Amino acid sequence: GRALAHSGGADELVVLQSRRGEPPIVEVGHVSHRRLWTPPHHRWEQATLPLELLGAGLDLLHSPDFIPPFRARFPTVITVHDLGFRLYPEAVTADSRRYYGQIDRAVQHAAAIIAVSESTRRDLVDRANAPADRIRVIYEAADEAFRPLDRSAAVKGARTKLGVEGSFILFVGTVEPRKNLPTLLRALTAPEVSSVRLVVAGSRGWLSDEVFRLVEKLHLRGRVQFLGHTPPDDVVTLYNAADAVAYPSLYEGFGLPVVEAMACGTPVVCSNTSSLPEVAGDAALLVEPLDVAAWAKAVARVLEDRALRLELREKGLRRAAVLSWKRAARETLEVYREVAAG
């Protein structure tokens, strides 16, 4: 949103926002705000939102959570981040399944579809019958807050503020089956990584009890630290204090933690599935997501090989710089202009 606001030039951007009292998303001269009575995802959204937008004078509407108002009198653009709700339906509530279940209609209705990766583009065509000629891939990026910090200061901050002591590898994300933490936990029992500590920064999601039971079963309690929900500033500190980031996810539409880690100069080991290979490029070690032995070897390799860590750091910083929000904003505005021009 901020990047779009600063890239708009002569275009007038209108941010539609709930009346629930949140502060404005962005505050820039050529961005105005229109407060809505219709709450996002509400069951009456399709009926009331088009009425609220009558007379708004919009040339188009961008729905970043990809379900547009189908009765709107102007063209719509949608952004689809992933199809996890379809691949892992147990992970979402009944209300969310109902809401996101409108995707098949949404991709047919939208004048343009933004996918955050080629992997998501393929999923849209294969799993939602989306018209391929309307899809534009625009990569996401790390927030500018994710940057290299003085390592000694980061290590000290992790210790004093978060209680994270000593060397560790880091996982950032929700604790849920799709993130595949059990494979990483089993890998930590291998001899070559028998002293490695893991810090998990993320909230507990659905079916997370299995992960905590496995920690006990594998006798890893003293080597795995769960921080729960962690504010972004503290996540930046953790990335900079970690020896490496491990991201064994089974499926991602993009994989933002991988880019965040690279933007901080932290070596990354991640799965070679879905969007992760295209997002990471050659700036990470890629591993089969369910190959426990391969994960143990990859983690050991990145921790033991100083030259490799330095290589991954430099490649990661370059890769993260390519994936910028400024670039994404410019490409998004191009989509707007194409749609508005008809």
XYZ file of C-alpha atoms in Angstrom:
342
model
C 0.000 0.000 0.000
C 2.728 2.489 0.911
C 4.710 1.641 -2.219
C 1.634 2.147 -4.400
C 0.946 5.474 -2.737
C 4.447 6.721 -3.503
C 4.353 5.437 -7.088
C 0.979 6.800 -8.094
C 2.136 9.975 -9.791
C -0.880 11.787 -11.202
C -3.210 8.855 -10.514
C -5.702 9.296 -7.705
C -5.806 6.288 -5.389
C -8.736 5.682 -3.054
C -8.283 3.331 -0.097
C -11.508 1.640 0.977
C -11.348 0.909 4.686
C -13.691 -0.327 7.386
C -15.197 2.182 9.830
C -13.931 0.115 12.757
C -11.542 2.831 13.844
C -8.243 1.629 12.410
C -5.835 4.438 11.449
C -5.488 5.203 7.725
C -3.473 2.539 5.898
C -1.442 5.174 4.061
C -1.309 8.947 4.332
C 0.016 10.568 1.158
C -1.288 13.576 -0.753
C -2.819 11.822 -3.750
C -4.346 9.005 -1.648
C -7.804 9.519 -0.225
C -9.806 7.286 2.102
C -13.384 6.162 1.953
C -14.777 4.556 5.089
C -17.128 1.623 4.568
C -19.977 0.326 6.683
C -19.644 -3.158 5.157
C -17.154 -5.205 7.221
C -14.643 -7.233 5.186
C -15.649 -10.868 4.567
C -19.156 -10.187 5.877
C -21.899 -12.485 4.599
C -23.755 -9.441 3.203
C -20.691 -8.029 1.468
C -21.871 -8.936 -2.035
C -25.173 -7.140 -1.466
C -24.091 -4.027 0.441
C -20.620 -3.179 -0.871
C -21.776 -2.395 -4.455
C -24.422 -0.084 -2.980
C -21.841 1.727 -0.870
C -19.669 2.267 -3.918
C -22.405 3.789 -6.069
C -21.360 7.285 -7.014
C -17.768 6.761 -5.870
C -16.525 7.453 -9.390
C -14.067 4.557 -9.394
C -12.406 3.508 -12.647
C -11.641 0.108 -11.148
C -11.496 -1.704 -7.802
C -8.567 -3.802 -6.614
C -9.527 -6.599 -4.186
C -6.258 -7.827 -2.597
C -8.079 -10.699 -0.873
C -9.395 -11.772 -4.291
C -13.181 -11.834 -3.814
C -14.523 -8.725 -5.596
C -18.064 -7.320 -5.472
C -19.630 -9.164 -8.386
C -22.358 -6.568 -8.998
C -20.035 -3.580 -9.142
C -20.447 -1.281 -12.138
C -16.715 -0.978 -12.787
C -13.969 -3.491 -13.631
C -12.133 -5.309 -10.851
C -8.581 -6.507 -10.265
C -7.887 -9.285 -7.772
C -4.702 -10.554 -6.121
C -4.427 -14.255 -5.293
C -1.677 -15.147 -2.830
C -2.127 -18.917 -2.739
C -4.704 -21.671 -2.948
C -3.947 -23.112 0.472
C -7.625 -22.842 1.427
C -8.390 -25.322 -1.371
C -5.400 -27.610 -0.870
C -5.739 -27.609 2.931
C -9.457 -26.970 3.578
C -9.178 -28.207 7.168
C -6.970 -25.195 7.927
C -9.752 -22.644 7.514
C -13.046 -22.078 9.286
C -16.398 -22.859 7.697
C -16.998 -19.129 7.145
C -13.621 -18.766 5.432
C -14.294 -21.810 3.250
C -17.576 -20.217 2.196
C -15.968 -16.858 1.465
C -12.873 -18.114 -0.365
C -14.968 -20.766 -2.097
C -16.130 -17.957 -4.391
C -12.755 -18.021 -6.155
C -14.024 -19.837 -9.243
C -16.521 -17.050 -9.869
C -13.963 -14.393 -8.904
C -11.366 -15.432 -11.494
C -13.996 -15.421 -14.242
C -15.376 -12.041 -13.161
C -12.114 -10.118 -12.684
C -10.750 -8.027 -15.545
C -7.234 -8.860 -14.354
C -5.749 -11.335 -11.887
C -2.485 -10.708 -10.054
C -0.699 -13.869 -8.885
C 2.218 -13.508 -6.489
C 4.270 -16.256 -8.176
C 4.370 -18.467 -11.249
C 3.460 -21.325 -8.929
C 0.255 -19.564 -7.884
C -0.456 -18.730 -11.519
C -0.252 -22.456 -12.398
C -2.480 -23.329 -9.443
C -5.061 -20.781 -10.583
C -5.202 -22.248 -14.075
C -5.107 -25.892 -12.957
C -7.259 -25.733 -9.826
C -9.597 -22.785 -10.381
C -9.921 -22.800 -14.176
C -8.696 -19.213 -14.297
C -8.244 -17.640 -17.757
C -4.478 -17.658 -18.249
C -4.493 -14.562 -20.457
C -5.813 -12.403 -17.609
C -3.132 -13.421 -15.081
C -0.107 -11.230 -14.366
C 2.621 -12.449 -11.997
C 3.832 -9.708 -9.632
C 6.221 -10.817 -6.914
C 5.861 -9.685 -3.321
C 8.785 -8.346 -1.303
C 10.118 -7.931 2.212
C 9.190 -4.793 4.114
C 12.038 -2.282 4.293
C 12.293 -2.982 8.043
C 13.927 -6.310 7.180
C 17.572 -5.377 6.749
C 20.996 -6.368 8.080
C 21.713 -5.241 11.642
C 24.863 -5.328 13.708
C 25.046 -9.024 14.586
C 26.355 -8.601 18.132
C 23.558 -6.126 18.889
C 20.995 -8.516 17.403
C 22.293 -11.427 19.471
C 22.145 -9.270 22.592
C 18.617 -8.095 21.741
C 17.432 -11.662 21.180
C 18.820 -12.644 24.559
C 17.634 -9.707 26.647
C 14.207 -9.109 25.073
C 13.182 -12.561 23.875
C 15.150 -14.897 26.120
C 16.892 -16.561 23.178
C 20.356 -17.666 24.274
C 23.299 -18.818 22.179
C 23.432 -20.021 18.582
C 20.274 -21.184 16.824
C 18.504 -21.750 13.542
C 15.181 -19.994 13.056
C 11.747 -20.860 11.709
C 9.246 -18.028 11.188
C 5.593 -18.826 10.543
C 2.410 -20.315 11.956
C 2.766 -23.713 13.607
C 0.461 -25.804 11.411
C 0.763 -28.971 9.284
C 1.457 -27.136 6.007
C 4.661 -25.692 7.482
C 6.060 -29.212 7.976
C 7.873 -28.635 11.276
C 7.840 -32.375 12.162
C 10.354 -33.064 9.379
C 12.683 -30.395 10.730
C 12.315 -31.720 14.285
C 13.163 -35.260 13.187
C 16.162 -33.926 11.279
C 17.500 -32.394 14.499
C 17.950 -35.879 15.964
C 20.616 -36.736 13.352
C 24.203 -36.964 14.689
C 25.529 -34.153 12.484
C 23.105 -31.633 14.012
C 22.722 -33.123 17.477
C 23.656 -29.861 19.208
C 21.702 -27.473 16.979
C 18.995 -25.372 18.635
C 15.788 -24.291 16.889
C 13.758 -21.159 17.645
C 10.178 -21.033 16.339
C 8.648 -17.553 15.981
C 4.969 -17.829 15.145
C 1.502 -18.422 16.529
C -0.007 -21.839 17.117
C -2.323 -22.801 14.275
C -4.642 -25.715 13.661
C -3.445 -29.230 14.645
C -0.305 -27.800 16.232
C -0.465 -30.215 19.183
C 1.332 -32.854 17.105
C 4.404 -30.634 16.898
C 4.588 -30.169 20.671
C 4.055 -33.894 21.282
C 6.862 -34.679 18.858
C 9.238 -32.345 20.685
C 8.635 -34.404 23.834
C 8.822 -37.738 22.032
C 12.154 -36.859 20.399
C 13.546 -35.420 23.655
C 14.083 -32.003 22.066
C 12.530 -29.865 24.790
C 15.862 -28.262 25.721
C 16.759 -27.560 22.088
C 13.524 -26.138 20.656
C 12.143 -22.813 21.852
C 8.647 -21.629 20.874
C 8.178 -17.866 21.102
C 4.565 -17.710 19.933
C 3.364 -14.582 18.138
C 6.371 -12.311 17.632
C 6.161 -8.612 16.653
C 7.867 -7.694 13.348
C 10.659 -5.689 14.989
C 11.571 -8.703 17.105
C 11.465 -10.957 14.040
C 14.026 -8.653 12.377
C 16.232 -9.077 15.437
C 15.849 -12.866 15.303
C 16.702 -13.070 11.601
C 19.898 -11.129 12.266
C 20.815 -13.172 15.329
C 20.156 -16.581 13.742
C 22.873 -18.695 12.145
C 20.400 -19.751 9.440
C 16.696 -19.855 8.635
C 15.022 -23.214 7.984
C 11.739 -23.174 6.081
C 10.479 -26.720 5.369
C 6.992 -25.710 4.184
C 5.024 -28.142 2.025
C 3.231 -25.414 0.083
C 3.544 -21.650 -0.345
C 2.020 -19.159 -2.729
C 5.088 -16.966 -2.289
C 7.105 -17.628 0.883
C 7.645 -14.223 2.452
C 9.841 -15.436 5.375
C 12.415 -16.665 2.847
C 12.704 -13.181 1.317
C 12.673 -11.493 4.730
C 15.563 -13.682 5.864
C 17.536 -12.968 2.697
C 16.913 -9.228 3.109
C 18.539 -9.515 6.535
C 21.536 -11.361 5.099
C 20.645 -14.645 6.817
C 21.440 -17.951 5.035
C 18.294 -19.885 4.080
C 17.513 -23.585 3.781
C 14.048 -24.133 2.338
C 11.848 -26.663 0.574
C 12.126 -27.175 -3.166
C 8.365 -27.183 -3.664
C 5.591 -24.850 -4.901
C 6.773 -21.222 -5.169
C 9.908 -21.512 -3.036
C 12.461 -22.436 -5.745
C 11.432 -19.512 -7.970
C 11.383 -17.065 -5.067
C 14.723 -18.169 -3.592
C 16.495 -18.656 -6.922
C 20.109 -19.674 -6.315
C 20.226 -17.797 -2.998
C 19.179 -20.705 -0.746
C 19.829 -24.397 -0.224
C 16.796 -26.296 -1.547
C 15.705 -29.579 0.032
C 12.958 -32.139 -0.602
C 10.393 -31.174 2.045
C 9.880 -34.670 3.559
C 13.473 -35.957 3.311
C 14.587 -35.941 6.947
C 18.170 -36.995 6.204
C 18.538 -34.332 3.521
C 17.352 -31.642 5.938
C 19.894 -32.749 8.538
C 22.702 -32.670 5.954
C 21.670 -29.278 4.569
C 21.450 -27.647 7.997
C 24.812 -29.147 9.000
C 26.385 -27.985 5.759
C 25.273 -24.371 6.065
C 26.353 -24.201 9.713
C 29.760 -25.780 9.156
C 30.789 -24.139 5.877
C 31.671 -20.494 6.469
C 32.332 -19.837 2.771
C 28.868 -21.183 1.909
C 27.239 -18.955 4.538
C 28.948 -15.891 3.117
C 27.946 -16.904 -0.421
C 24.296 -17.382 0.594
C 24.326 -14.077 2.456
C 25.534 -12.122 -0.583
C 23.246 -13.935 -3.009
C 20.318 -13.514 -0.631
C 20.828 -9.790 -0.258
C 20.956 -9.396 -4.042
C 17.867 -11.557 -4.551
C 15.864 -9.665 -1.916
C 16.830 -6.355 -3.527
C 15.364 -7.538 -6.844
C 12.083 -8.427 -5.117
C 11.144 -4.884 -4.117
C 7.768 -3.356 -3.259
C 8.698 -0.378 -5.456
C 8.878 -2.718 -8.437
C 5.668 -4.482 -7.401
C 3.873 -1.128 -7.126
C 5.036 -0.043 -10.569
C 3.852 -3.307 -12.131
C 0.531 -3.115 -10.262
C -0.113 0.398 -11.557
C 0.547 -0.892 -15.080
C -2.234 -3.439 -14.538
C -4.563 -0.697 -13.289
C -3.923 1.444 -16.348
C -4.449 -1.457 -18.745
C -7.759 -2.354 -17.083
C -8.960 1.263 -16.882
C -8.155 1.762 -20.551
C -10.366 -1.208 -21.394
